mmCIF file of C-alpha atoms in Angstrom:
data_model
loop_
_atom_site.group_PDB
_atom_site.id
_atom_site.type_symbol
_atom_site.label_atom_id
_atom_site.label_comp_id
_atom_site.label_asym_id
_atom_site.label_seq_id
_atom_site.Cartn_x
_atom_site.Cartn_y
_atom_site.Cartn_z
ATOM 1 C CA MET A 1 6.100 -18.877 16.685
ATOM 2 C CA THR A 2 6.521 -16.295 14.058
ATOM 3 C CA ARG A 3 5.706 -12.766 15.129
ATOM 4 C CA THR A 4 3.005 -11.066 12.928
ATOM 5 C CA SER A 5 2.154 -7.404 12.508
ATOM 6 C CA ALA A 6 -0.353 -5.649 10.387
ATOM 7 C CA GLY A 7 -0.370 -2.142 8.890
ATOM 8 C CA ILE A 8 -1.750 0.643 6.624
ATOM 9 C CA LEU A 9 0.202 2.263 3.925
ATOM 10 C CA MET A 10 -1.604 5.553 3.248
ATOM 11 C CA TYR A 11 -1.016 7.347 -0.066
ATOM 12 C CA ARG A 12 -1.940 10.563 -1.759
ATOM 13 C CA ARG A 13 -1.711 12.128 -5.111
ATOM 14 C CA LEU A 14 -0.732 15.788 -5.382
ATOM 15 C CA GLU A 15 -0.564 17.170 -8.871
ATOM 16 C CA GLY A 16 -0.304 13.790 -10.307
ATOM 17 C CA THR A 17 2.556 12.749 -8.093
ATOM 18 C CA LEU A 18 2.211 9.712 -5.680
ATOM 19 C CA GLU A 19 3.235 10.289 -2.030
ATOM 20 C CA VAL A 20 3.279 7.750 0.840
ATOM 21 C CA LEU A 21 3.015 8.362 4.471
ATOM 22 C CA LEU A 22 5.894 6.937 6.437
ATOM 23 C CA VAL A 23 6.527 7.033 10.225
ATOM 24 C CA HIS A 24 9.792 7.277 12.098
ATOM 25 C CA PRO A 25 10.053 5.133 15.351
ATOM 26 C CA GLY A 26 10.383 7.375 18.485
ATOM 27 C CA GLY A 27 12.516 6.560 21.489
ATOM 28 C CA PRO A 28 16.223 6.559 22.008
ATOM 29 C CA PHE A 29 17.149 3.574 19.798
ATOM 30 C CA PHE A 30 16.234 5.361 16.512
ATOM 31 C CA ALA A 31 16.871 9.130 17.552
ATOM 32 C CA ARG A 32 19.779 9.374 15.216
ATOM 33 C CA LYS A 33 18.833 6.840 12.598
ATOM 34 C CA ASN A 34 17.133 8.083 9.480
ATOM 35 C CA LEU A 35 17.533 6.389 6.100
ATOM 36 C CA GLY A 36 16.229 2.774 6.013
ATOM 37 C CA ASN A 37 14.584 3.033 9.360
ATOM 38 C CA TRP A 38 11.187 4.374 8.476
ATOM 39 C CA SER A 39 8.131 2.159 8.314
ATOM 40 C CA ILE A 40 4.361 2.009 7.424
ATOM 41 C CA PRO A 41 2.271 2.583 10.477
ATOM 42 C CA LYS A 42 1.883 -1.157 11.812
ATOM 43 C CA GLY A 43 2.008 -3.228 14.996
ATOM 44 C CA GLU A 44 1.759 -6.626 16.533
ATOM 45 C CA VAL A 45 -1.334 -8.701 15.988
ATOM 46 C CA ASP A 46 -2.933 -9.527 19.237
ATOM 47 C CA PRO A 47 -4.330 -13.010 19.513
ATOM 48 C CA VAL A 48 -7.681 -11.717 20.718
ATOM 49 C CA ASP A 49 -8.069 -9.236 17.731
ATOM 50 C CA PRO A 50 -10.736 -10.231 15.286
ATOM 51 C CA GLY A 51 -8.307 -10.088 12.479
ATOM 52 C CA TYR A 52 -5.343 -8.608 10.781
ATOM 53 C CA GLN A 53 -7.165 -5.788 9.188
ATOM 54 C CA HIS A 54 -8.524 -4.781 12.561
ATOM 55 C CA THR A 55 -4.977 -4.718 13.927
ATOM 56 C CA ALA A 56 -3.846 -2.575 10.956
ATOM 57 C CA ARG A 57 -6.699 -0.133 11.541
ATOM 58 C CA ARG A 58 -5.945 -0.034 15.361
ATOM 59 C CA GLU A 59 -2.206 0.597 14.951
ATOM 60 C CA PHE A 60 -2.790 3.330 12.334
ATOM 61 C CA GLU A 61 -4.828 5.154 14.753
ATOM 62 C CA GLU A 62 -2.446 4.676 17.669
ATOM 63 C CA GLU A 63 0.627 5.750 15.539
ATOM 64 C CA VAL A 64 -1.089 8.539 13.494
ATOM 65 C CA GLY A 65 -3.743 9.802 15.906
ATOM 66 C CA HIS A 66 -6.453 9.646 13.103
ATOM 67 C CA PRO A 67 -8.657 6.772 12.125
ATOM 68 C CA VAL A 68 -7.967 5.150 8.588
ATOM 69 C CA PRO A 69 -9.598 7.233 5.955
ATOM 70 C CA PRO A 70 -12.805 5.879 4.696
ATOM 71 C CA ALA A 71 -11.591 5.034 1.135
ATOM 72 C CA PRO A 72 -11.515 1.355 0.092
ATOM 73 C CA LEU A 73 -8.474 -0.752 1.258
ATOM 74 C CA ILE A 74 -6.148 -2.121 -1.213
ATOM 75 C CA GLU A 75 -4.659 -5.450 -0.129
ATOM 76 C CA LEU A 76 -0.873 -5.549 -0.510
ATOM 77 C CA GLY A 77 -0.163 -9.019 0.843
ATOM 78 C CA SER A 78 2.714 -9.764 3.145
ATOM 79 C CA ILE A 79 6.413 -9.402 3.541
ATOM 80 C CA ARG A 80 8.990 -10.938 5.883
ATOM 81 C CA GLN A 81 11.205 -8.590 7.795
ATOM 82 C CA LYS A 82 14.922 -9.341 8.625
ATOM 83 C CA GLY A 83 14.156 -10.462 12.107
ATOM 84 C CA GLY A 84 11.507 -12.964 10.634
ATOM 85 C CA LYS A 85 8.409 -11.004 11.588
ATOM 86 C CA VAL A 86 5.644 -11.251 8.876
ATOM 87 C CA VAL A 87 3.843 -7.977 8.087
ATOM 88 C CA TYR A 88 0.466 -7.942 6.423
ATOM 89 C CA ALA A 89 -0.559 -4.639 4.877
ATOM 90 C CA TRP A 90 -3.173 -2.667 3.109
ATOM 91 C CA ALA A 91 -3.162 0.643 1.335
ATOM 92 C CA VAL A 92 -5.718 3.409 1.427
ATOM 93 C CA GLU A 93 -5.924 6.883 -0.155
ATOM 94 C CA GLY A 94 -6.030 9.607 2.148
ATOM 95 C CA ASP A 95 -4.545 13.069 3.056
ATOM 96 C CA ILE A 96 -4.054 13.839 6.812
ATOM 97 C CA ASP A 97 -2.046 16.743 7.707
ATOM 98 C CA PRO A 98 1.189 15.628 9.436
ATOM 99 C CA ALA A 99 0.905 18.612 11.749
ATOM 100 C CA THR A 100 -2.124 17.155 13.244
ATOM 101 C CA MET A 101 -0.630 13.710 13.783
ATOM 102 C CA THR A 102 0.099 12.230 17.264
ATOM 103 C CA SER A 103 1.375 8.991 18.571
ATOM 104 C CA ASN A 104 0.645 6.784 21.584
ATOM 105 C CA PHE A 105 3.439 6.273 23.955
ATOM 106 C CA ILE A 106 5.512 3.321 25.152
ATOM 107 C CA GLU A 107 7.389 2.915 28.507
ATOM 108 C CA PHE A 108 10.525 1.046 29.059
ATOM 109 C CA GLU A 109 13.584 1.099 31.353
ATOM 110 C CA TRP A 110 16.045 3.828 30.064
ATOM 111 C CA PRO A 111 18.897 4.069 30.373
ATOM 112 C CA PRO A 112 19.205 0.173 30.448
ATOM 113 C CA PHE A 113 19.779 -1.211 33.882
ATOM 114 C CA SER A 114 19.083 2.086 35.521
ATOM 115 C CA GLY A 115 15.923 1.133 37.099
ATOM 116 C CA LYS A 116 14.236 4.210 35.589
ATOM 117 C CA ILE A 117 11.210 3.813 33.513
ATOM 118 C CA LYS A 118 10.819 6.522 30.795
ATOM 119 C CA ARG A 119 7.944 7.217 28.511
ATOM 120 C CA PHE A 120 8.542 7.752 24.770
ATOM 121 C CA PRO A 121 6.343 8.336 21.707
ATOM 122 C CA GLU A 122 6.080 5.191 19.585
ATOM 123 C CA VAL A 123 6.409 7.485 16.562
ATOM 124 C CA ASP A 124 8.084 10.704 16.472
ATOM 125 C CA ARG A 125 7.794 11.897 12.850
ATOM 126 C CA TRP A 126 5.272 11.500 10.064
ATOM 127 C CA VAL A 127 6.377 12.466 6.460
ATOM 128 C CA TYR A 128 4.850 11.962 3.076
ATOM 129 C CA TYR A 129 7.449 10.972 0.550
ATOM 130 C CA GLY A 130 7.499 10.567 -3.154
ATOM 131 C CA PRO A 131 8.540 7.143 -4.532
ATOM 132 C CA GLU A 132 12.355 7.833 -4.776
ATOM 133 C CA ASP A 133 12.497 9.377 -1.290
ATOM 134 C CA ALA A 134 10.338 6.630 0.177
ATOM 135 C CA ARG A 135 12.539 4.022 -1.070
ATOM 136 C CA ALA A 136 15.591 5.711 0.584
ATOM 137 C CA HIS A 137 13.756 6.030 3.958
ATOM 138 C CA ILE A 138 11.631 2.775 4.299
ATOM 139 C CA LYS A 139 13.012 -0.301 5.724
ATOM 140 C CA GLU A 140 14.449 -2.382 2.957
ATOM 141 C CA ALA A 141 12.167 -5.349 3.605
ATOM 142 C CA GLN A 142 9.093 -3.069 3.229
ATOM 143 C CA MET A 143 10.041 -1.828 -0.207
ATOM 144 C CA PRO A 144 7.830 -4.548 -2.037
ATOM 145 C CA LEU A 145 4.914 -2.826 -0.428
ATOM 146 C CA LEU A 146 5.680 0.350 -2.304
ATOM 147 C CA ASP A 147 5.971 -1.788 -5.652
ATOM 148 C CA ARG A 148 2.625 -3.464 -4.953
ATOM 149 C CA LEU A 149 0.970 -0.077 -4.217
ATOM 150 C CA GLU A 150 2.376 1.452 -7.514
ATOM 151 C CA ALA A 151 1.286 -1.659 -9.474
ATOM 152 C CA ALA A 152 -2.189 -1.588 -7.955
ATOM 153 C CA ILE A 153 -2.983 2.033 -8.577
ATOM 154 C CA ALA A 154 -1.196 2.130 -12.049
ATOM 155 C CA ASP A 155 -4.476 1.888 -13.876
ATOM 156 C CA ASP A 156 -5.954 4.708 -11.835
ATOM 157 C CA ARG A 157 -3.400 7.270 -13.168
ATOM 158 C CA PRO A 158 -4.702 9.746 -15.872
ATOM 159 C CA ALA A 159 -3.016 9.291 -19.137
ATOM 160 C CA SER A 160 -0.322 11.728 -19.926
ATOM 161 C CA PRO A 161 -0.848 14.031 -22.951
ATOM 162 C CA ASN A 162 1.987 12.294 -24.869
ATOM 163 C CA SER A 163 0.616 8.778 -24.350
ATOM 164 C CA ARG A 164 -2.129 9.107 -27.043
#
């Protein structure tokens, strides 16, 4: 059975420049990994959830510590990650201060085979990146979500003075 996740790609526009919020996974596996390891806030779909969008909203709140901003959602479709997991995503415009963001915690045995259960934040960093930096940091399989967001909001951009 294919694993399925759902998530929210939050974006903001500062002085006409697009920025997207990406999260860095917490815990020991990603502590020293940076480029190509960031993600949109997302999580596994629970079979009892009422739908993918519900999962996306729940996971955003768990990983960011704030509810999804009340702006309209933009459907970004789905992508398939390297391990086969399918991720459904929506974008939303919003501007939450990363200094106020918090994450839920996960527990697992660490170090392996030690018998000790340790607690780690699911997300340890939250950063708004411009398009170029976002592409350097996000998982390669999630890059199409950035393309789809840019295409979806292209008509909303104010015309530059030189485009008349």
